[in-house]
PDB file of C-alpha atoms in Angstrom:
ATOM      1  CA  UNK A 947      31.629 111.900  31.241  1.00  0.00           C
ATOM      2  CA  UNK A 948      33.925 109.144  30.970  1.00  0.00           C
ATOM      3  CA  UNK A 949      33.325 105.934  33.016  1.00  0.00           C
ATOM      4  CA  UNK A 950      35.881 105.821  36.001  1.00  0.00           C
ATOM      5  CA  UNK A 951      38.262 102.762  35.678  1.00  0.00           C
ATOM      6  CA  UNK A 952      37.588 100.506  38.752  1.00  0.00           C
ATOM      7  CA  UNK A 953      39.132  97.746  40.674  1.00  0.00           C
ATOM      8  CA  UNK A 954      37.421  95.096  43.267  1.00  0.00           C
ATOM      9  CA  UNK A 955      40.035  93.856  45.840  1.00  0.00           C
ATOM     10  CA  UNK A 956      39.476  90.697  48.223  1.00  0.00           C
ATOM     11  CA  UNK A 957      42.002  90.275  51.104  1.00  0.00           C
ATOM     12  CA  UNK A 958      42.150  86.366  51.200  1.00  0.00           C
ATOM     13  CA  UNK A 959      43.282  84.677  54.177  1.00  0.00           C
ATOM     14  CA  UNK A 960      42.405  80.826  54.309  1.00  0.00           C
ATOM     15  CA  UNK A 961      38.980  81.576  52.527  1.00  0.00           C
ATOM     16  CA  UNK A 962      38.595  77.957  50.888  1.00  0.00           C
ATOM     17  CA  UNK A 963      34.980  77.231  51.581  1.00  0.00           C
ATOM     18  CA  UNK A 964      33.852  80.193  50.036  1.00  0.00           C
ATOM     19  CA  UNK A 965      36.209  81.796  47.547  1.00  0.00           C
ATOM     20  CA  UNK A 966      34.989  80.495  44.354  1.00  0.00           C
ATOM     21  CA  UNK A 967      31.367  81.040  45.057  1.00  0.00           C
ATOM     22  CA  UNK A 968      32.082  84.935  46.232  1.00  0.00           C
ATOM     23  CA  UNK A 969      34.736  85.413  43.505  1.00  0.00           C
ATOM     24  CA  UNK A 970      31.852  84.034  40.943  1.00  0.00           C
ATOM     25  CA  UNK A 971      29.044  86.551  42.548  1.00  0.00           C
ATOM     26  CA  UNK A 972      32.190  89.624  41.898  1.00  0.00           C
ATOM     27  CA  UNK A 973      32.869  88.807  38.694  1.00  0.00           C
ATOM     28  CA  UNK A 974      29.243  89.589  37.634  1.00  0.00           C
ATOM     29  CA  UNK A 975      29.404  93.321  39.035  1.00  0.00           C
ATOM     30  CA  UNK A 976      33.443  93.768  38.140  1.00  0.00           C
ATOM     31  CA  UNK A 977      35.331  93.170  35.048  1.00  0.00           C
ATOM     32  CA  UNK A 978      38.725  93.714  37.037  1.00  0.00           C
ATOM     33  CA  UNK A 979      39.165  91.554  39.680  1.00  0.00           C
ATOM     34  CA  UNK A 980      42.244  91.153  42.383  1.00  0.00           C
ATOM     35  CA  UNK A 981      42.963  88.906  45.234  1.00  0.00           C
ATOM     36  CA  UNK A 982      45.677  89.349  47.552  1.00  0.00           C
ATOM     37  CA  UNK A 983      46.211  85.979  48.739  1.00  0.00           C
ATOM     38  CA  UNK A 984      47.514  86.933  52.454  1.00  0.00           C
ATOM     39  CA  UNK A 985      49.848  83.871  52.909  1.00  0.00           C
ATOM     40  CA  UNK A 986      47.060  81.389  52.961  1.00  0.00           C
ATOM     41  CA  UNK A 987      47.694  77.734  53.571  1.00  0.00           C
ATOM     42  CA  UNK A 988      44.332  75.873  52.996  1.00  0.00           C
ATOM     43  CA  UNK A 989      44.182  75.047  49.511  1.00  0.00           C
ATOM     44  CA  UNK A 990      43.131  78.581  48.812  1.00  0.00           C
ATOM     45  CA  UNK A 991      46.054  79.396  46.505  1.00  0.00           C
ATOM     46  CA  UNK A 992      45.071  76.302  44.247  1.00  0.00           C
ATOM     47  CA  UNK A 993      41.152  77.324  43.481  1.00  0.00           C
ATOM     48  CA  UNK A 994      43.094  80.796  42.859  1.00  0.00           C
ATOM     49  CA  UNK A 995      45.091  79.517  40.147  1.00  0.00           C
ATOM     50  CA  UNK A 996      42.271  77.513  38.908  1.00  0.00           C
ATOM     51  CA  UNK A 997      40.890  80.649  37.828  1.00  0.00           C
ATOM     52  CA  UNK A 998      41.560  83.070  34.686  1.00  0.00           C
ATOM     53  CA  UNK A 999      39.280  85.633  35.326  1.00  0.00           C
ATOM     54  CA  UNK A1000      41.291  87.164  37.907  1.00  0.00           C
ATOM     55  CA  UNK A1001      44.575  89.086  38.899  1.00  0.00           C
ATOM     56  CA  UNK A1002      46.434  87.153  42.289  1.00  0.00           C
ATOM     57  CA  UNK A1003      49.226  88.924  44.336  1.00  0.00           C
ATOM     58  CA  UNK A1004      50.499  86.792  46.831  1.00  0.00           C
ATOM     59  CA  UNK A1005      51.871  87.343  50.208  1.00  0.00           C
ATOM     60  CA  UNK A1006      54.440  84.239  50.347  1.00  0.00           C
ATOM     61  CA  UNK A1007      53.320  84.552  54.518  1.00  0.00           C
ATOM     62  CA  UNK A1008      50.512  85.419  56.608  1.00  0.00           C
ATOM     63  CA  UNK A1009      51.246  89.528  56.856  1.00  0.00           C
ATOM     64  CA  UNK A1010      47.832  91.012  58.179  1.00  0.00           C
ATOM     65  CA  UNK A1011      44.442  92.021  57.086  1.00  0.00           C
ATOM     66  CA  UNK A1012      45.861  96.132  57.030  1.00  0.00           C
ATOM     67  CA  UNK A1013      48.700  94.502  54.145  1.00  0.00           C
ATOM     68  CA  UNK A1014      47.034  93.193  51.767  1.00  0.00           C
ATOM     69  CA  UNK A1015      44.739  96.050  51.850  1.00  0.00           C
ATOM     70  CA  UNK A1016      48.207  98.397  51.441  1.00  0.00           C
ATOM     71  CA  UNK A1017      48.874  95.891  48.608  1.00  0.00           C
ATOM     72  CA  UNK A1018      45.338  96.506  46.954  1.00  0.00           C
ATOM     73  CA  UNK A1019      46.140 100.146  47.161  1.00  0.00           C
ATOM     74  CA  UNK A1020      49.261  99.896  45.471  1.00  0.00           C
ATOM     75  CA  UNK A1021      48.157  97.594  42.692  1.00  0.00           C
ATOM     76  CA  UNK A1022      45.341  99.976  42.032  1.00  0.00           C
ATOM     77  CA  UNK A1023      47.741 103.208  41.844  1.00  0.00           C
ATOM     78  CA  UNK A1024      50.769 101.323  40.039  1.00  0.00           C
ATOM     79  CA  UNK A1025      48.421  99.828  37.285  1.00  0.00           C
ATOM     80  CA  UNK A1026      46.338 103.282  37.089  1.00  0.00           C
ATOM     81  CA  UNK A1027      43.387 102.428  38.397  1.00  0.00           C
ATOM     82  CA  UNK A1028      40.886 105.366  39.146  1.00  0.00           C
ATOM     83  CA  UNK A1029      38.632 103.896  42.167  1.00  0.00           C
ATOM     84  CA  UNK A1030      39.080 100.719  43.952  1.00  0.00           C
ATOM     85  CA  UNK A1031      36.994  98.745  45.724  1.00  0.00           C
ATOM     86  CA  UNK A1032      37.688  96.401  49.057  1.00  0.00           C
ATOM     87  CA  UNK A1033      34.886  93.399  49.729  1.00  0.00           C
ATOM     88  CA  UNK A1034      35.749  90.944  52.075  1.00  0.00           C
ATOM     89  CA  UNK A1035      35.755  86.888  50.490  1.00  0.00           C
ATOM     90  CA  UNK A1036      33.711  85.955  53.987  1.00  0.00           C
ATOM     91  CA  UNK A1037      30.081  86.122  51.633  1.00  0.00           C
ATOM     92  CA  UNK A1038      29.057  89.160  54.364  1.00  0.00           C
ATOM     93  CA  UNK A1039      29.065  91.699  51.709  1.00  0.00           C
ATOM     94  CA  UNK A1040      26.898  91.563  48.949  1.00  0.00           C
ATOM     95  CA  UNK A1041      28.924  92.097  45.377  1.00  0.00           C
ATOM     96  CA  UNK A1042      25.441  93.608  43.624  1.00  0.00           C
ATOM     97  CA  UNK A1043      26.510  96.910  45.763  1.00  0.00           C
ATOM     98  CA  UNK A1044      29.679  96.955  44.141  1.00  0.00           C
ATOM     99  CA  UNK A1045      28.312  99.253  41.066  1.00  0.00           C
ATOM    100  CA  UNK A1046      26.625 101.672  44.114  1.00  0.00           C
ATOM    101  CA  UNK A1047      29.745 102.108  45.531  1.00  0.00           C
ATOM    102  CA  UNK A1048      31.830 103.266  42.396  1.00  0.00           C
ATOM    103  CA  UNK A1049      29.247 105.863  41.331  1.00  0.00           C
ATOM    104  CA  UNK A1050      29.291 107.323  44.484  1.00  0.00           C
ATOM    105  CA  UNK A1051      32.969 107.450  44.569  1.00  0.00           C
ATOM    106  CA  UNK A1052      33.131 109.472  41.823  1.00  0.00           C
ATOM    107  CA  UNK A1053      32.133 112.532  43.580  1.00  0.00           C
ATOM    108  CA  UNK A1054      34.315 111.753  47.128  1.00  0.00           C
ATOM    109  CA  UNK A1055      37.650 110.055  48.211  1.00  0.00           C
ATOM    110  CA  UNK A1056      35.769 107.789  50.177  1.00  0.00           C
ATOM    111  CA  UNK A1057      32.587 105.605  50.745  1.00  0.00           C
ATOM    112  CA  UNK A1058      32.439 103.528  53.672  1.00  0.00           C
ATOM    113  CA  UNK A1059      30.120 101.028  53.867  1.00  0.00           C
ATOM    114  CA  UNK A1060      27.892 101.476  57.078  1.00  0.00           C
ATOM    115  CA  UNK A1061      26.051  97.901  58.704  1.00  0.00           C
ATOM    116  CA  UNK A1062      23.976 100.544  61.057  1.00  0.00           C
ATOM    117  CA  UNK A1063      23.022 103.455  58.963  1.00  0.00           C
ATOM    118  CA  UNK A1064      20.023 101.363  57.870  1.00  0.00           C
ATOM    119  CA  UNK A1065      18.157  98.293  58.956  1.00  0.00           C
ATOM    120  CA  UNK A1066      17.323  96.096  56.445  1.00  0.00           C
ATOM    121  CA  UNK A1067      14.916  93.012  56.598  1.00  0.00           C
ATOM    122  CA  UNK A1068      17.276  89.753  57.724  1.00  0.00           C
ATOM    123  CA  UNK A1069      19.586  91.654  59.312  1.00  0.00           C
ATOM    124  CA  UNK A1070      21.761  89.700  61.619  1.00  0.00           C
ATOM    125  CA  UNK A1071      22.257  90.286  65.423  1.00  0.00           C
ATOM    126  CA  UNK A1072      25.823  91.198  66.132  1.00  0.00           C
ATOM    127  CA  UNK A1073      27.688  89.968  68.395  1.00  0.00           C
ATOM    128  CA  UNK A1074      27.565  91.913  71.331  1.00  0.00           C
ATOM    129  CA  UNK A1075      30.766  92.631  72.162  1.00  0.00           C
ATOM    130  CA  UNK A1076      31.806  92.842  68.424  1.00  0.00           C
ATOM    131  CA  UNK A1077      29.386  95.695  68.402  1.00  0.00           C
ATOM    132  CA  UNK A1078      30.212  97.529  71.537  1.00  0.00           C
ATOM    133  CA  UNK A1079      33.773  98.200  70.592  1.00  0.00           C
ATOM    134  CA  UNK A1080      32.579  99.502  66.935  1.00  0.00           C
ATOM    135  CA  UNK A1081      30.405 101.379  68.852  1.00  0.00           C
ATOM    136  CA  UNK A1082      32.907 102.732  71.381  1.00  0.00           C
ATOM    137  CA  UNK A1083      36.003 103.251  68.658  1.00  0.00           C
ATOM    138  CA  UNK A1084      33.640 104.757  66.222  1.00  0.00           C
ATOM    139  CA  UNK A1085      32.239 107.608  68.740  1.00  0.00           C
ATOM    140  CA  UNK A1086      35.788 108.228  69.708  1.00  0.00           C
ATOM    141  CA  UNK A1087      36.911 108.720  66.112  1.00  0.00           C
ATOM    142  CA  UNK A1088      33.739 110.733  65.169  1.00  0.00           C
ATOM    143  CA  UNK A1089      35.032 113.250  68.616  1.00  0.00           C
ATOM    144  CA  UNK A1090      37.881 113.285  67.785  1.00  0.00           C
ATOM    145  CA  UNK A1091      38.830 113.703  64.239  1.00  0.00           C
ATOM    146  CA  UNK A1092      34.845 115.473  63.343  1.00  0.00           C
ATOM    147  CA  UNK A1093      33.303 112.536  61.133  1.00  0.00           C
ATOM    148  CA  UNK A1094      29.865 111.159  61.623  1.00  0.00           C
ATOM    149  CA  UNK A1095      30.427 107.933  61.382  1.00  0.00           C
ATOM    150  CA  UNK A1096      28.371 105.168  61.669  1.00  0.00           C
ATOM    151  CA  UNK A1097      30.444 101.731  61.328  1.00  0.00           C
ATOM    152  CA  UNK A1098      34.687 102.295  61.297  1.00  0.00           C
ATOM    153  CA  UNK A1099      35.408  98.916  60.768  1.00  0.00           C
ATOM    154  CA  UNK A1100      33.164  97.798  57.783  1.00  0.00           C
ATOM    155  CA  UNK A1101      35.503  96.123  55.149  1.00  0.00           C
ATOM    156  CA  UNK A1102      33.102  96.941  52.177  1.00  0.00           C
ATOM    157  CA  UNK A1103      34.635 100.500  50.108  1.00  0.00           C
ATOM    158  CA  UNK A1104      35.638 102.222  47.755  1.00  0.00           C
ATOM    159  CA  UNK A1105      38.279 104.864  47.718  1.00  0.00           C
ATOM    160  CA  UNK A1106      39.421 107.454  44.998  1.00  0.00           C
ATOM    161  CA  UNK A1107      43.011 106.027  44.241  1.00  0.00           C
ATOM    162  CA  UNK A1108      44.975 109.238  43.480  1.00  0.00           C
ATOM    163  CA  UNK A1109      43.569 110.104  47.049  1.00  0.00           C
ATOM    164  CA  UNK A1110      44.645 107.386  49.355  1.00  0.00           C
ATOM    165  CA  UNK A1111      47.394 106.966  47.296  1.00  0.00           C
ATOM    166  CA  UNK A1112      48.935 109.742  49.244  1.00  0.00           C
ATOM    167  CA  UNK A1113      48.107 108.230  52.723  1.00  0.00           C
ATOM    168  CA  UNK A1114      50.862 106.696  54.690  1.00  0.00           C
ATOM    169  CA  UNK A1115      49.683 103.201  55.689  1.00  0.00           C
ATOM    170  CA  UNK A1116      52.194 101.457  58.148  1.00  0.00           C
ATOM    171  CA  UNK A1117      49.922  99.503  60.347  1.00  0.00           C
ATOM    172  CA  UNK A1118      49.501  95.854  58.791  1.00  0.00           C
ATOM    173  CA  UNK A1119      46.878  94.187  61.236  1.00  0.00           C
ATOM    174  CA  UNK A1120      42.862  95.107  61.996  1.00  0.00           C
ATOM    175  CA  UNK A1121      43.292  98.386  62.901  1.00  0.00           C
ATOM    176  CA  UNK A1122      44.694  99.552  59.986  1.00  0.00           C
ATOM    177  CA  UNK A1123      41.322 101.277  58.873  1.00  0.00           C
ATOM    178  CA  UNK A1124      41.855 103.523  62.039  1.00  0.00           C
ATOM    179  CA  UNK A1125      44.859 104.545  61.096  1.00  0.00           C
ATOM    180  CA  UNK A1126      43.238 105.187  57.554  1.00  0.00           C
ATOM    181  CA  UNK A1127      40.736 107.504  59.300  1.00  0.00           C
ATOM    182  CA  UNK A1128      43.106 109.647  60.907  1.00  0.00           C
ATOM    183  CA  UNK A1129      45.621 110.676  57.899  1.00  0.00           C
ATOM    184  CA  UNK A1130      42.211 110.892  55.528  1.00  0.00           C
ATOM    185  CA  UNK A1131      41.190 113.372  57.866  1.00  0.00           C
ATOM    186  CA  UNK A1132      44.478 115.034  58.220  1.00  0.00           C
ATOM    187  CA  UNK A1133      44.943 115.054  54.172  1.00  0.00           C
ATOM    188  CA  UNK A1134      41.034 116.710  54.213  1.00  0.00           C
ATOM    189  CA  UNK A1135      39.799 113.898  52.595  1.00  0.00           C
ATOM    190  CA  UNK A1136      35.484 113.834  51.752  1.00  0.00           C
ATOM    191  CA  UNK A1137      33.746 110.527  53.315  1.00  0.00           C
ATOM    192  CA  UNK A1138      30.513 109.269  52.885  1.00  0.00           C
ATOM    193  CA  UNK A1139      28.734 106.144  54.046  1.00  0.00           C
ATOM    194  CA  UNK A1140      26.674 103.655  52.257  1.00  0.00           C
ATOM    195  CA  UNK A1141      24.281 101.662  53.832  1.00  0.00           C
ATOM    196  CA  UNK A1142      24.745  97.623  53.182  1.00  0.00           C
ATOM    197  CA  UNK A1143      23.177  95.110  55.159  1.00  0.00           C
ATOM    198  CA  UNK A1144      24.047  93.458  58.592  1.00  0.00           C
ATOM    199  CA  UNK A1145      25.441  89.754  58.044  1.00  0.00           C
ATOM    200  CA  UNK A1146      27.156  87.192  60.019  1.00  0.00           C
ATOM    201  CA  UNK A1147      27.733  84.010  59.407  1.00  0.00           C
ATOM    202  CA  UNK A1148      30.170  83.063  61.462  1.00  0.00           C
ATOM    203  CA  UNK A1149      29.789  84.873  64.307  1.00  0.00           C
ATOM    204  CA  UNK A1150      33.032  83.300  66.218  1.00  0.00           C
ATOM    205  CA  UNK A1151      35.294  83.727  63.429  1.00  0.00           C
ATOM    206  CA  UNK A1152      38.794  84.717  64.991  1.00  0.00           C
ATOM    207  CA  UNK A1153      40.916  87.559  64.960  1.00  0.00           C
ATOM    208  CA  UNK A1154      44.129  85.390  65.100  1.00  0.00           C
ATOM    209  CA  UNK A1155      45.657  84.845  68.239  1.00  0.00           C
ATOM    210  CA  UNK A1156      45.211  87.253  71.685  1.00  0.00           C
ATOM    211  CA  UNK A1157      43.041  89.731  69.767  1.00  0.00           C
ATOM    212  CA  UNK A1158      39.980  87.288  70.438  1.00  0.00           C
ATOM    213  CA  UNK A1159      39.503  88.676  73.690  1.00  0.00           C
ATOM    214  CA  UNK A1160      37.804  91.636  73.450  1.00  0.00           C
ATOM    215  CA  UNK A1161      39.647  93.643  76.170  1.00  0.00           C
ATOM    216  CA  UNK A1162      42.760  93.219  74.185  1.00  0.00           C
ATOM    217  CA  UNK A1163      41.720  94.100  70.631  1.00  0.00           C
ATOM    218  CA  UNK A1164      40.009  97.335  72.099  1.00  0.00           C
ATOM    219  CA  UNK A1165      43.397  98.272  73.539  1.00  0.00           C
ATOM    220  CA  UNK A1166      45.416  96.886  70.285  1.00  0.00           C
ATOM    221  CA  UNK A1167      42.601  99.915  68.920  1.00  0.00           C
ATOM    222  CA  UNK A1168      43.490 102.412  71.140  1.00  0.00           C
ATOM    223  CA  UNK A1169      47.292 102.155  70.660  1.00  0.00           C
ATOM    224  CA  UNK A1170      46.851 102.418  66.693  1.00  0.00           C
ATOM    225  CA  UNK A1171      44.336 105.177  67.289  1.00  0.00           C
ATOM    226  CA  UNK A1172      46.992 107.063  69.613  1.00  0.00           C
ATOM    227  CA  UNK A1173      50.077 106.572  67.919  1.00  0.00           C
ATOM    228  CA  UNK A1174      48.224 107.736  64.462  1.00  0.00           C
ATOM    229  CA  UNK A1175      46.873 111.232  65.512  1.00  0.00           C
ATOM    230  CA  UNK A1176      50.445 111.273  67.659  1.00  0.00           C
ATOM    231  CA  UNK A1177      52.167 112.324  64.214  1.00  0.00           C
ATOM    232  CA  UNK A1178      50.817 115.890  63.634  1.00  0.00           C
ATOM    233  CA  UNK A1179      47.721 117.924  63.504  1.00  0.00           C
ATOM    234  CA  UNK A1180      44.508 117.511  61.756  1.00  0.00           C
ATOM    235  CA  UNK A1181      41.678 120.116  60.721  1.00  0.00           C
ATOM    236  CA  UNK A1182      38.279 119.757  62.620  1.00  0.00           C
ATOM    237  CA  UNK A1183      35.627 122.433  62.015  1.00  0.00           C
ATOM    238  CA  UNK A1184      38.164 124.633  60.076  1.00  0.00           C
ATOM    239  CA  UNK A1185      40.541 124.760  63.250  1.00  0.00           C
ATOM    240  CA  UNK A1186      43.940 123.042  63.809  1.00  0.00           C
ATOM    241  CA  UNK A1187      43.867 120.371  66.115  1.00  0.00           C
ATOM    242  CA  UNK A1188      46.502 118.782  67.259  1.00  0.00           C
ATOM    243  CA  UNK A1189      46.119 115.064  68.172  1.00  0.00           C
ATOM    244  CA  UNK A1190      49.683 114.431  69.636  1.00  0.00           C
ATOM    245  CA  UNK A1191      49.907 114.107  74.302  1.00  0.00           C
TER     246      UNK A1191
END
């Protein structure tokens, strides 16, 4: 069988302290490597260009974590890429998985990684309230659209590109994997999750802007959630379901 071509994405926004050292741990698990520099303005885009082991689209300003993931996706598709992979440049996911993850994307569209389908020794503590609204949003999304989710939000995957290719991605900020949840289910999409460990190391890292108050990132959630399923009908448990009202 012939060895799926792969891609490893990093979404880089003002990741100066530790983009060299996670793009150096990548680049042992990944031949093809791309950034998308999301408009960063702390000397970011210079260790970038100091580098020739990797592929750089830049976002000339600061667009949102859900666009430069849309720009990974389109890379991947426009330069024929079979599976890509998304890690974040934070050093909270572990690069070593990276192999894990295309292998078992060869048999689904996507695998998510989960931070709570296993424990692992050294696991961090979550924040709390980081953690109750993954908690909350992922039990919705599991009702609602029939997954069995464990973690919606973790930033470490890998998707079948001719797959997600398809998806309509319009939402540009965090909740853009919501929105991704919702038309993978309506396209009948097959998800699986991947267990990778539990890490923060900077647990007050910021959202950007109002969304660091928890009451109004849940409801920045719910409004992406909504306005998703709004646009037609999915299939859960072989019935038409319509997620509009």
């Amino acid at each position: 069988m012939k060895s799926p071509r792969a891609l490893t994405a990093l979404p880089v926004f003002n990741e100066r302290g530790t983009v060299h050292s996670v793009l150096d741990e990548v680049a042992r698990y990944s031949s093809d490597i791309l950034v998308v520099d999301d408009g960063s303005s702390d000397g970011t885009a210079e260790l970038l260009a100091e580098r020739n082991d990797i592929q750089v689209v830049t976002h000339a300003k600061n667009r949102g974590y859900g666009a430069a993931l849309k720009t990974a996706f389109d890379y991947a598709a426009a330069e024929n890429y079979d599976i890509l992979v998304t890690i974040d440049c934070d050093g909270q996911h572990e690069p070593q998985r990276i192999p894990r993850f295309v292998a078992a994307c060869q048999n689904v569209d996507i695998v998510s990684g989960s931070r709570y389908l296993k424990q692992y020794p050294g696991d961090s503590e979550p924040p709390a309230q980081r953690r109750w609204i993954n908690q909350l949003i992922t039990a919705e999304i599991n009702q609602r659209l029939g997954y069995q989710l464990t973690d919606a939000f973790c930033g470490f995957k890998a998707y079948r590109v001719d797959a997600v290719a398809q998806l309509p991605v319009t939402e540009f900020g965090y909740a853009m994997p919501l929105e991704l949840w919702v038309e993978a289910a309506r396209a009948g999409l097959s998800v699986i999750e991947l267990p990778v460990p539990l890490v923060y190391l900077d647990e007050k890292r910021s959202f950007g802007g109002a969304l660091d108050d928890g009451t109004t990132r849940l409801n920045y959630y719910h409004l992406v959630l909504d306005r998703t399923m709004a646009r037609g009908e999915v299939e859960v448990d072989g019935a038409a379901v319509s997620l509009g009202g």
